[in-house]
N, C-alpha and C. Protein backbone atom coordinates (compact mmCIF):
# COMPACT_ATOMS: atom_id res chain seq x y z
N MET A 1 0.68 9.15 12.84
CA MET A 1 1.43 8.01 12.82
C MET A 1 0.38 6.71 13.07
N ASN A 2 0.82 5.81 12.59
CA ASN A 2 -0.39 4.37 12.68
C ASN A 2 -0.31 3.60 13.86
N LEU A 3 -1.62 3.26 13.94
CA LEU A 3 -1.77 2.39 15.20
C LEU A 3 -0.30 1.62 16.08
N LYS A 4 0.09 0.96 15.13
CA LYS A 4 1.69 -0.14 15.69
C LYS A 4 2.38 1.47 16.49
N GLU A 5 3.09 2.25 15.87
CA GLU A 5 3.79 3.44 16.17
C GLU A 5 2.79 4.05 17.57
N TRP A 6 1.76 4.37 17.35
CA TRP A 6 0.92 5.22 18.74
C TRP A 6 1.12 4.45 19.94
N ALA A 7 1.02 2.69 19.39
CA ALA A 7 0.58 1.41 20.45
C ALA A 7 2.06 1.65 21.49
N ALA A 8 2.88 1.62 20.76
CA ALA A 8 4.35 1.68 21.19
C ALA A 8 4.74 3.06 22.10
N SER A 9 4.66 3.80 21.71
CA SER A 9 4.72 4.99 22.12
C SER A 9 3.66 5.40 23.28
N GLN A 10 2.84 4.57 23.70
CA GLN A 10 1.98 4.84 25.13
C GLN A 10 2.31 3.55 25.86
N GLY A 11 3.23 2.76 25.23
CA GLY A 11 3.28 1.29 26.24
C GLY A 11 2.33 -0.08 26.55
N VAL A 12 1.52 0.37 25.25
CA VAL A 12 0.40 -0.19 25.02
C VAL A 12 0.49 -1.66 24.11
N ALA A 13 0.06 -2.79 24.43
CA ALA A 13 0.76 -3.54 23.53
C ALA A 13 -0.41 -3.72 22.16
N TYR A 14 0.13 -3.69 20.91
CA TYR A 14 -0.57 -3.57 19.80
C TYR A 14 -1.39 -4.41 19.86
N VAL A 15 -1.87 -5.72 20.06
CA VAL A 15 -3.14 -6.37 20.28
C VAL A 15 -4.39 -5.67 20.89
N THR A 16 -3.91 -4.89 22.17
CA THR A 16 -4.76 -4.37 22.98
C THR A 16 -5.26 -3.29 22.29
N ALA A 17 -4.20 -2.42 21.73
CA ALA A 17 -5.03 -0.93 21.16
C ALA A 17 -5.61 -1.25 19.28
N ARG A 18 -5.66 -2.54 19.18
CA ARG A 18 -6.17 -3.16 17.96
C ARG A 18 -7.85 -3.43 18.36
N ARG A 19 -8.13 -4.15 19.91
CA ARG A 19 -9.06 -4.58 20.34
C ARG A 19 -9.74 -3.55 20.60
N GLN A 20 -8.81 -2.23 21.18
CA GLN A 20 -9.99 -1.27 22.12
C GLN A 20 -10.09 -0.35 20.46
N TYR A 21 -9.33 -0.66 19.23
CA TYR A 21 -9.55 0.09 18.31
C TYR A 21 -11.09 -0.79 17.48
N ALA A 22 -11.34 -1.50 17.31
CA ALA A 22 -12.43 -2.68 17.33
C ALA A 22 -13.40 -2.18 17.67
N ALA A 23 -13.58 -2.16 19.19
CA ALA A 23 -14.28 -1.79 20.18
C ALA A 23 -15.11 -0.65 20.51
N GLY A 24 -14.30 0.21 19.42
CA GLY A 24 -13.96 1.91 19.27
C GLY A 24 -14.29 2.44 20.44
N LYS A 25 -12.77 1.92 21.58
CA LYS A 25 -12.86 2.70 22.75
C LYS A 25 -11.48 2.99 22.74
N LEU A 26 -10.86 3.67 22.00
CA LEU A 26 -9.29 4.24 21.76
C LEU A 26 -10.01 5.84 22.17
N PRO A 27 -8.92 5.87 23.24
CA PRO A 27 -8.78 7.64 23.23
C PRO A 27 -8.05 8.57 22.69
N VAL A 28 -8.09 8.29 21.46
CA VAL A 28 -7.84 9.05 20.35
C VAL A 28 -8.67 9.16 18.92
N PRO A 29 -8.52 10.00 18.00
CA PRO A 29 -9.21 9.87 16.96
C PRO A 29 -8.32 8.69 16.15
N THR A 30 -9.21 7.94 15.41
CA THR A 30 -8.44 6.96 14.24
C THR A 30 -9.29 7.29 12.91
N TYR A 31 -8.32 6.97 12.10
CA TYR A 31 -9.46 6.94 10.84
C TYR A 31 -8.24 5.61 9.83
N ARG A 32 -9.06 5.15 8.87
CA ARG A 32 -8.75 4.32 8.31
C ARG A 32 -7.55 4.75 6.88
N LEU A 33 -6.60 4.13 6.57
CA LEU A 33 -6.12 4.75 5.38
C LEU A 33 -5.44 3.20 5.00
N GLY A 34 -6.32 3.37 3.51
CA GLY A 34 -6.12 1.50 3.22
C GLY A 34 -5.67 0.72 4.04
N ARG A 35 -5.14 -0.24 4.63
CA ARG A 35 -5.32 -1.24 5.39
C ARG A 35 -4.92 -0.54 6.77
N LEU A 36 -4.10 0.38 6.82
CA LEU A 36 -3.12 0.96 7.90
C LEU A 36 -4.92 1.93 9.02
N ILE A 37 -4.54 1.60 10.24
CA ILE A 37 -4.86 2.34 10.89
C ILE A 37 -4.06 3.44 11.78
N MET A 38 -4.51 4.81 11.01
CA MET A 38 -4.06 6.12 11.59
C MET A 38 -4.36 6.62 12.34
N VAL A 39 -3.60 7.22 13.86
CA VAL A 39 -3.75 7.69 15.00
C VAL A 39 -3.96 9.18 14.59
N GLY A 40 -4.97 9.97 15.35
CA GLY A 40 -5.32 11.41 14.81
C GLY A 40 -6.57 11.46 14.12
N GLU A 41 -5.82 13.12 13.43
CA GLU A 41 -7.06 13.58 12.47
C GLU A 41 -6.58 13.56 11.27
N PRO A 42 -7.52 13.35 10.30
CA PRO A 42 -6.79 13.00 8.73
C PRO A 42 -5.99 14.77 8.59
N LEU A 43 -5.17 14.89 7.82
CA LEU A 43 -4.76 16.45 7.63
C LEU A 43 -5.42 16.46 6.35
N ALA A 44 -5.82 18.04 6.69
CA ALA A 44 -6.63 18.46 5.66
C ALA A 44 -5.26 19.39 4.54
N GLY A 45 -5.76 19.90 3.35
CA GLY A 45 -4.31 20.43 2.29
C GLY A 45 -4.19 21.81 2.90
N SER A 46 -3.21 22.57 2.76
CA SER A 46 -3.19 23.26 3.28
C SER A 46 -3.55 24.27 2.19
N ALA A 47 -3.60 23.90 0.63
CA ALA A 47 -4.38 24.27 -0.19
C ALA A 47 -5.55 23.46 -1.08
N PRO A 48 -6.44 24.52 -1.18
CA PRO A 48 -7.00 23.19 -1.93
C PRO A 48 -6.79 22.64 -3.60
N THR A 49 -6.29 21.12 -3.58
CA THR A 49 -6.40 20.62 -4.41
C THR A 49 -7.29 20.01 -5.03
N VAL A 50 -7.63 20.01 -6.63
CA VAL A 50 -8.39 19.33 -7.41
C VAL A 50 -7.93 17.80 -7.70
N GLY A 51 -8.72 16.80 -7.63
CA GLY A 51 -8.46 15.59 -7.41
C GLY A 51 -7.41 14.84 -6.05
N GLN A 52 -7.38 13.65 -6.21
CA GLN A 52 -7.17 12.73 -5.03
C GLN A 52 -5.57 12.64 -5.16
N THR A 53 -5.17 12.36 -3.83
CA THR A 53 -3.77 12.25 -3.66
C THR A 53 -3.82 10.25 -3.29
N VAL A 54 -2.75 10.00 -4.10
CA VAL A 54 -2.85 8.14 -3.55
C VAL A 54 -1.12 7.72 -3.80
N VAL A 55 -1.09 7.19 -2.52
CA VAL A 55 -0.16 6.73 -2.17
C VAL A 55 -0.09 4.95 -2.97
N TYR A 56 0.89 5.05 -4.06
CA TYR A 56 1.21 3.56 -4.56
C TYR A 56 2.58 2.62 -3.80
N ALA A 57 2.14 1.75 -3.59
CA ALA A 57 3.16 0.82 -2.99
C ALA A 57 3.00 -0.39 -3.67
N CYS A 58 4.64 -0.97 -4.29
CA CYS A 58 4.11 -2.21 -4.94
C CYS A 58 5.38 -2.81 -4.65
N VAL A 59 5.62 -4.14 -4.42
CA VAL A 59 6.49 -5.23 -3.98
C VAL A 59 6.42 -6.17 -5.94
N SER A 60 7.92 -6.77 -6.14
CA SER A 60 7.77 -7.30 -7.21
C SER A 60 7.36 -8.89 -7.27
N SER A 61 7.44 -9.45 -5.84
CA SER A 61 6.75 -10.58 -5.85
C SER A 61 6.10 -10.93 -4.40
N ALA A 62 5.12 -12.04 -4.66
CA ALA A 62 3.95 -12.44 -3.13
C ALA A 62 5.39 -12.83 -2.24
N ASP A 63 6.26 -13.25 -2.19
CA ASP A 63 7.42 -13.21 -0.81
C ASP A 63 7.68 -12.13 -0.54
N GLN A 64 7.49 -11.09 -1.10
CA GLN A 64 7.71 -9.55 -0.39
C GLN A 64 6.42 -8.52 0.03
N ARG A 65 5.31 -9.67 0.30
CA ARG A 65 4.12 -8.84 0.29
C ARG A 65 3.97 -8.33 2.04
N ALA A 66 5.00 -8.75 2.83
CA ALA A 66 4.83 -8.00 4.37
C ALA A 66 5.71 -6.82 4.22
N ASN A 67 6.43 -6.46 3.21
CA ASN A 67 6.87 -4.95 3.19
C ASN A 67 5.82 -4.14 2.39
N LEU A 68 4.62 -4.50 2.00
CA LEU A 68 3.74 -3.38 1.48
C LEU A 68 3.51 -2.64 2.94
N ASP A 69 2.90 -3.09 3.67
CA ASP A 69 2.68 -2.53 5.07
C ASP A 69 3.78 -1.24 5.21
N ARG A 70 4.74 -1.59 5.54
CA ARG A 70 6.17 -1.07 5.86
C ARG A 70 6.46 0.33 4.87
N GLN A 71 6.25 -0.39 3.68
CA GLN A 71 6.03 0.79 2.94
C GLN A 71 5.37 1.67 2.73
N VAL A 72 4.13 1.56 2.65
CA VAL A 72 2.62 2.12 2.89
C VAL A 72 2.85 3.46 3.86
N ALA A 73 3.36 3.06 5.39
CA ALA A 73 3.65 3.62 6.49
C ALA A 73 4.67 4.93 6.36
N ARG A 74 5.57 4.39 5.39
CA ARG A 74 6.80 5.30 5.08
C ARG A 74 6.48 6.11 4.35
N VAL A 75 5.64 5.82 2.93
CA VAL A 75 5.40 7.01 2.54
C VAL A 75 4.44 7.97 2.92
N THR A 76 3.46 7.35 3.50
CA THR A 76 2.26 7.95 3.97
C THR A 76 3.14 8.81 5.26
N VAL A 77 4.03 8.43 6.17
CA VAL A 77 4.38 9.24 7.21
C VAL A 77 4.80 10.70 6.25
N TRP A 78 5.66 10.36 5.05
CA TRP A 78 6.38 11.28 4.15
C TRP A 78 5.39 12.09 4.04
N ALA A 79 4.48 11.96 3.23
CA ALA A 79 3.33 12.68 2.85
C ALA A 79 2.59 13.45 3.53
N THR A 80 2.02 12.89 4.93
CA THR A 80 1.48 13.78 5.51
C THR A 80 2.35 15.04 6.53
N GLY A 81 3.74 14.36 6.38
CA GLY A 81 4.54 15.10 7.10
C GLY A 81 5.16 16.47 6.31
N GLN A 82 4.66 16.19 4.64
CA GLN A 82 4.85 17.46 3.43
C GLN A 82 3.89 18.03 3.65
N GLY A 83 2.97 18.21 4.37
CA GLY A 83 1.33 18.97 4.39
C GLY A 83 0.41 17.81 3.23
N VAL A 84 0.80 16.96 2.46
CA VAL A 84 0.04 16.26 1.49
C VAL A 84 -0.99 15.68 2.01
N PRO A 85 -2.12 15.84 1.74
CA PRO A 85 -3.56 14.83 2.23
C PRO A 85 -3.69 13.83 1.44
N VAL A 86 -3.65 12.58 2.00
CA VAL A 86 -3.16 11.05 1.25
C VAL A 86 -5.27 10.61 1.09
N ASP A 87 -5.33 10.55 0.67
CA ASP A 87 -7.36 9.94 0.03
C ASP A 87 -7.04 8.81 -0.19
N ARG A 88 -6.12 7.87 -0.76
CA ARG A 88 -6.18 6.67 -1.15
C ARG A 88 -4.97 5.80 -0.86
N VAL A 89 -5.10 4.66 -0.85
CA VAL A 89 -3.71 3.63 -1.09
C VAL A 89 -3.81 2.92 -1.94
N VAL A 90 -3.28 2.39 -2.82
CA VAL A 90 -3.26 1.37 -4.08
C VAL A 90 -1.79 0.28 -3.29
N THR A 91 -1.92 -0.81 -3.15
CA THR A 91 -0.83 -1.90 -2.97
C THR A 91 -1.08 -2.64 -4.18
N GLU A 92 0.01 -2.98 -4.54
CA GLU A 92 -0.06 -4.37 -5.58
C GLU A 92 1.10 -4.80 -5.71
N VAL A 93 1.19 -5.84 -6.15
CA VAL A 93 2.35 -7.15 -6.38
C VAL A 93 2.39 -7.22 -7.60
N GLY A 94 3.58 -6.76 -8.05
CA GLY A 94 3.78 -6.79 -9.68
C GLY A 94 5.40 -6.05 -9.91
N SER A 95 6.03 -6.77 -11.05
CA SER A 95 7.15 -6.08 -11.65
C SER A 95 7.44 -4.60 -12.40
N ALA A 96 7.90 -3.61 -12.02
CA ALA A 96 8.25 -2.77 -12.67
C ALA A 96 8.99 -3.44 -14.59
N PHE A 97 9.58 -4.38 -14.18
CA PHE A 97 9.77 -5.02 -15.73
C PHE A 97 9.11 -5.47 -16.61
N THR A 98 8.02 -5.98 -16.35
CA THR A 98 7.08 -6.35 -17.36
C THR A 98 5.97 -5.45 -18.00
N GLY A 99 5.50 -4.54 -16.80
CA GLY A 99 4.59 -3.58 -17.04
C GLY A 99 3.28 -3.97 -16.95
N HIS A 100 2.84 -5.23 -16.44
CA HIS A 100 1.76 -5.85 -15.89
C HIS A 100 1.27 -5.58 -14.75
N ARG A 101 1.08 -3.93 -14.40
CA ARG A 101 0.53 -3.95 -13.01
C ARG A 101 -0.41 -3.17 -13.57
N GLU A 102 -1.45 -3.72 -13.25
CA GLU A 102 -3.32 -3.40 -13.56
C GLU A 102 -3.36 -2.06 -12.64
N ARG A 103 -3.21 -2.46 -11.60
CA ARG A 103 -4.08 -0.82 -10.57
C ARG A 103 -3.08 0.48 -10.92
N PHE A 104 -1.68 0.01 -11.40
CA PHE A 104 -0.54 1.10 -11.46
C PHE A 104 -1.38 1.99 -12.61
N LEU A 105 -1.37 1.01 -13.50
CA LEU A 105 -1.75 1.52 -14.96
C LEU A 105 -3.13 2.15 -14.67
N ALA A 106 -4.11 1.60 -14.29
CA ALA A 106 -5.59 2.49 -14.03
C ALA A 106 -5.43 3.74 -13.27
N LEU A 107 -4.51 3.77 -12.15
CA LEU A 107 -3.97 5.08 -11.47
C LEU A 107 -3.81 6.36 -12.62
N LEU A 108 -2.92 5.45 -13.86
CA LEU A 108 -2.13 6.35 -14.85
C LEU A 108 -3.37 7.03 -15.53
N ARG A 109 -4.55 5.99 -15.69
CA ARG A 109 -5.68 6.52 -16.57
C ARG A 109 -6.52 7.19 -16.00
N ASP A 110 -6.88 7.19 -14.54
CA ASP A 110 -7.65 8.00 -13.89
C ASP A 110 -7.42 9.31 -13.92
N PRO A 111 -8.35 10.12 -14.29
CA PRO A 111 -8.35 11.66 -14.57
C PRO A 111 -8.44 12.20 -13.10
N THR A 112 -9.04 11.59 -12.09
CA THR A 112 -9.66 12.28 -10.65
C THR A 112 -8.38 12.29 -9.91
N VAL A 113 -7.38 11.10 -10.40
CA VAL A 113 -6.25 11.15 -9.43
C VAL A 113 -5.06 12.26 -9.79
N SER A 114 -4.74 13.08 -8.90
CA SER A 114 -3.61 14.64 -9.22
C SER A 114 -2.29 14.23 -9.06
N THR A 115 -2.16 13.14 -7.77
CA THR A 115 -0.87 13.18 -7.10
C THR A 115 -0.91 11.48 -7.17
N ILE A 116 0.41 11.26 -7.45
CA ILE A 116 0.87 9.80 -7.00
C ILE A 116 2.35 9.90 -6.14
N VAL A 117 2.14 9.34 -5.30
CA VAL A 117 3.26 9.66 -4.27
C VAL A 117 3.72 8.05 -4.14
N VAL A 118 5.14 7.79 -4.58
CA VAL A 118 6.13 6.47 -4.13
C VAL A 118 7.17 6.40 -3.66
N GLU A 119 7.48 5.31 -3.44
CA GLU A 119 8.72 5.46 -2.24
C GLU A 119 9.66 5.97 -3.38
N HIS A 120 10.15 5.29 -4.42
CA HIS A 120 11.34 5.70 -4.91
C HIS A 120 10.81 5.33 -6.59
N ARG A 121 11.72 5.65 -7.61
CA ARG A 121 11.93 5.35 -8.99
C ARG A 121 11.36 4.39 -9.29
N GLY A 122 12.08 3.07 -8.58
CA GLY A 122 11.79 1.54 -9.13
C GLY A 122 10.62 1.03 -8.49
N ARG A 123 9.51 1.79 -8.23
CA ARG A 123 8.59 1.42 -7.50
C ARG A 123 7.42 1.37 -8.78
N PHE A 124 8.04 2.61 -9.93
CA PHE A 124 6.87 2.55 -10.75
C PHE A 124 7.22 2.32 -11.96
N ALA A 125 8.88 2.40 -12.02
CA ALA A 125 9.50 2.43 -13.49
C ALA A 125 10.49 2.29 -13.25
N CYS A 126 10.70 0.70 -13.73
CA CYS A 126 12.42 0.52 -13.75
C CYS A 126 13.64 1.52 -14.88
N SER A 127 12.87 2.08 -16.03
CA SER A 127 13.37 2.94 -17.39
C SER A 127 12.61 3.91 -17.24
N GLY A 128 12.99 4.59 -17.94
CA GLY A 128 11.88 5.86 -18.57
C GLY A 128 11.30 6.74 -17.93
N ALA A 129 11.46 6.91 -16.47
CA ALA A 129 11.10 7.28 -15.50
C ALA A 129 10.37 8.65 -15.99
N GLU A 130 11.16 9.10 -16.33
CA GLU A 130 11.07 10.88 -16.77
C GLU A 130 10.07 10.88 -17.53
N TYR A 131 9.99 10.04 -18.74
CA TYR A 131 8.41 9.84 -19.53
C TYR A 131 7.43 9.69 -19.06
N VAL A 132 7.12 9.38 -18.10
CA VAL A 132 6.14 9.02 -17.27
C VAL A 132 5.70 10.04 -16.32
N GLU A 133 6.40 10.85 -15.83
CA GLU A 133 6.64 12.19 -14.84
C GLU A 133 6.47 13.30 -15.79
N ALA A 134 6.85 13.30 -17.42
CA ALA A 134 6.35 14.43 -18.42
C ALA A 134 4.91 14.24 -18.55
N ALA A 135 4.49 12.94 -18.77
CA ALA A 135 3.10 12.92 -19.35
C ALA A 135 2.41 13.50 -18.50
N LEU A 136 2.50 13.05 -16.70
CA LEU A 136 1.43 13.66 -16.01
C LEU A 136 1.52 14.87 -15.73
N SER A 137 2.97 15.65 -15.95
CA SER A 137 2.87 16.85 -15.88
C SER A 137 2.19 17.51 -16.86
N ALA A 138 2.19 17.34 -18.02
CA ALA A 138 1.44 17.56 -19.19
C ALA A 138 -0.05 17.62 -19.01
N GLN A 139 -0.22 16.95 -17.91
CA GLN A 139 -1.91 17.07 -17.65
C GLN A 139 -2.24 17.51 -16.37
N GLY A 140 -1.65 18.04 -16.28
CA GLY A 140 -1.28 19.00 -14.74
C GLY A 140 -1.73 18.25 -13.47
N ARG A 141 -1.13 17.06 -13.60
CA ARG A 141 -0.76 16.08 -12.64
C ARG A 141 0.74 16.00 -12.07
N ARG A 142 0.79 15.25 -11.06
CA ARG A 142 2.02 15.10 -10.54
C ARG A 142 2.63 13.57 -9.88
N LEU A 143 3.67 13.48 -10.17
CA LEU A 143 4.27 12.35 -8.96
C LEU A 143 5.12 12.60 -8.20
N LEU A 144 5.40 12.26 -6.59
CA LEU A 144 5.74 12.87 -5.60
C LEU A 144 6.96 11.55 -5.58
N VAL A 145 8.28 11.89 -5.22
CA VAL A 145 9.09 10.06 -5.20
C VAL A 145 9.76 10.77 -3.68
N VAL A 146 9.22 10.14 -3.05
CA VAL A 146 10.22 10.13 -1.66
C VAL A 146 11.11 10.38 -1.31
N ASP A 147 12.15 9.44 -1.99
CA ASP A 147 13.81 8.98 -1.86
C ASP A 147 13.70 9.24 -3.05
N PRO A 148 14.14 10.26 -3.91
CA PRO A 148 14.67 10.79 -5.16
C PRO A 148 16.00 10.28 -5.40
N ALA A 149 16.81 10.41 -4.40
CA ALA A 149 18.24 10.21 -4.82
C ALA A 149 18.72 8.50 -4.85
N GLY A 150 18.20 8.09 -5.37
CA GLY A 150 18.88 6.63 -5.87
C GLY A 150 20.52 7.00 -6.27
N VAL A 151 20.49 7.42 -7.15
CA VAL A 151 21.77 7.27 -8.07
C VAL A 151 21.77 8.88 -8.51
N ASP A 152 22.63 9.37 -7.96
CA ASP A 152 23.46 10.79 -8.84
C ASP A 152 23.72 10.97 -10.14
N ASP A 153 24.46 10.40 -10.34
CA ASP A 153 25.03 10.75 -11.83
C ASP A 153 24.18 10.08 -12.72
N ASP A 154 23.48 10.50 -14.12
CA ASP A 154 22.50 10.22 -15.09
C ASP A 154 23.40 8.82 -15.81
N LEU A 155 24.48 8.98 -15.89
CA LEU A 155 24.74 7.76 -16.55
C LEU A 155 24.85 6.43 -16.08
N VAL A 156 25.21 6.75 -14.48
CA VAL A 156 25.36 5.34 -13.72
C VAL A 156 23.80 4.90 -13.53
N ARG A 157 22.90 5.87 -13.52
CA ARG A 157 21.50 5.44 -13.20
C ARG A 157 20.96 5.15 -14.42
N ASP A 158 21.39 4.52 -15.52
CA ASP A 158 21.13 4.51 -16.57
C ASP A 158 21.62 3.09 -17.27
N VAL A 159 22.91 2.99 -16.88
CA VAL A 159 23.41 1.92 -17.04
C VAL A 159 23.23 0.56 -15.69
N THR A 160 22.39 1.14 -14.65
CA THR A 160 22.37 0.52 -13.82
C THR A 160 20.86 0.20 -14.18
N GLU A 161 20.01 0.76 -14.84
CA GLU A 161 18.56 0.42 -15.12
C GLU A 161 18.67 -0.99 -16.22
N MET A 162 19.98 -0.52 -17.05
CA MET A 162 19.92 -1.56 -18.18
C MET A 162 20.43 -3.04 -17.64
N LEU A 163 21.17 -2.51 -16.96
CA LEU A 163 22.12 -3.90 -16.31
C LEU A 163 20.82 -4.55 -15.49
N THR A 164 19.99 -4.10 -14.58
CA THR A 164 19.10 -5.00 -14.06
C THR A 164 17.98 -5.50 -15.25
N SER A 165 17.60 -4.64 -16.07
CA SER A 165 16.50 -5.54 -17.04
C SER A 165 17.47 -6.68 -17.65
N LEU A 166 18.95 -6.37 -17.89
CA LEU A 166 19.31 -7.26 -18.89
C LEU A 166 19.20 -8.69 -17.89
N CYS A 167 19.68 -8.84 -16.25
CA CYS A 167 19.88 -9.43 -15.31
C CYS A 167 18.65 -10.25 -15.30
N ALA A 168 17.56 -9.26 -15.13
CA ALA A 168 16.16 -9.46 -14.61
C ALA A 168 15.66 -10.70 -15.94
N ARG A 169 15.80 -10.31 -17.21
CA ARG A 169 15.64 -11.47 -18.27
C ARG A 169 16.28 -12.53 -18.05
N ARG A 170 17.70 -12.74 -17.69
CA ARG A 170 18.92 -13.20 -17.74
C ARG A 170 18.74 -14.79 -16.46
N TYR A 171 18.16 -14.18 -15.31
CA TYR A 171 18.60 -14.49 -13.91
C TYR A 171 17.54 -14.76 -13.00
N GLY A 172 16.09 -13.90 -13.72
CA GLY A 172 14.84 -14.19 -13.20
C GLY A 172 14.85 -12.58 -12.04
N ARG A 173 13.64 -11.93 -12.26
CA ARG A 173 13.72 -10.95 -11.35
C ARG A 173 14.31 -10.96 -9.90
N ARG A 174 13.81 -11.99 -9.43
CA ARG A 174 14.53 -11.69 -7.88
C ARG A 174 16.11 -11.84 -7.95
N ALA A 175 17.08 -12.00 -8.23
CA ALA A 175 18.49 -11.87 -8.34
C ALA A 175 18.56 -10.90 -9.18
N ALA A 176 18.26 -9.92 -9.86
CA ALA A 176 18.65 -9.05 -10.61
C ALA A 176 19.18 -7.99 -9.87
N ALA A 177 18.75 -7.55 -8.94
CA ALA A 177 18.65 -6.57 -8.23
C ALA A 177 20.49 -6.43 -7.33
N ASP A 178 20.12 -8.17 -7.27
CA ASP A 178 21.47 -7.98 -6.09
C ASP A 178 22.91 -8.33 -6.85
N ARG A 179 22.52 -8.93 -8.37
CA ARG A 179 23.73 -8.52 -8.93
C ARG A 179 24.08 -7.46 -9.72
N VAL A 180 23.20 -6.86 -9.80
CA VAL A 180 23.56 -5.63 -10.58
C VAL A 180 24.15 -4.55 -9.67
N ARG A 181 23.69 -4.73 -8.20
CA ARG A 181 24.18 -4.28 -6.92
C ARG A 181 25.81 -4.61 -6.98
N ARG A 182 26.12 -5.92 -6.91
CA ARG A 182 27.32 -6.40 -7.23
C ARG A 182 28.29 -5.85 -8.11
N ALA A 183 27.78 -5.72 -9.44
CA ALA A 183 28.73 -5.51 -10.54
C ALA A 183 28.61 -3.98 -10.44
N VAL A 184 28.42 -3.24 -9.83
CA VAL A 184 28.02 -1.44 -10.13
C VAL A 184 29.43 -1.52 -8.68
N GLU A 185 29.55 -2.44 -7.76
CA GLU A 185 30.36 -2.30 -6.61
C GLU A 185 31.34 -2.85 -7.39
N VAL A 186 31.69 -3.52 -8.08
CA VAL A 186 33.04 -4.11 -8.63
C VAL A 186 33.34 -3.28 -9.88
N ALA A 187 33.01 -2.72 -10.60
CA ALA A 187 33.04 -1.49 -11.50
C ALA A 187 33.06 -0.35 -10.90
N CYS A 188 33.13 0.42 -9.82
CA CYS A 188 33.27 1.47 -9.06
C CYS A 188 34.63 1.39 -7.77
N GLY A 189 34.69 -0.31 -8.11
CA GLY A 189 36.04 -0.44 -6.87
C GLY A 189 35.52 -0.78 -5.62
N ASP A 190 34.24 -0.82 -5.02
CA ASP A 190 33.86 -0.79 -3.81
C ASP A 190 33.29 -2.13 -3.43
N ASP A 191 34.58 -3.11 -4.20
CA ASP A 191 34.14 -4.61 -4.31
C ASP A 191 34.82 -5.07 -2.41
N PRO A 192 34.14 -5.08 -1.41
CA PRO A 192 34.73 -5.40 -0.27
C PRO A 192 35.55 -7.23 -0.34
N ALA A 193 35.60 -7.91 -1.24
CA ALA A 193 36.21 -8.95 -1.23
C ALA A 193 38.11 -8.57 -1.30
């Protein structure tokens, strides 16, 4: 668990816990994981793995930067709960539509990274996610997706990806996801109006 969660569970203000951490006076072992302060001992993997496990978190615009820490916390908690030791955290602000995400591309190029953990498929590819997974698998590497159940039906997922891409070009990246969600609701008859 991270320091903020630990402080809440102990009835201590986060600011106080942070000060105790900085002074080295916390009564529990801690370690850094990217920008997070984790409480407890780092988990050792049950089976020895070759290479690093990296948590990758991404948001599409600078105004969503606050969501990065929450995303990292969710993915890290999931990974450690699955017994996957996390070696490094990589965060980035960039859109999956344009493909200009230098840190993610660096992870894909780095042969020492054996596992990449992401929150959901949209964090690493808006379309063609299967190709990225197949390429990593062919190299003996893997991509773990915390929440793979975005859309069950392949056709619906493909149409949603195409609509999102087209809306992003037409209306801008921020409005694209909302417009696609509304279009899918109307098409499926789930329109609240």
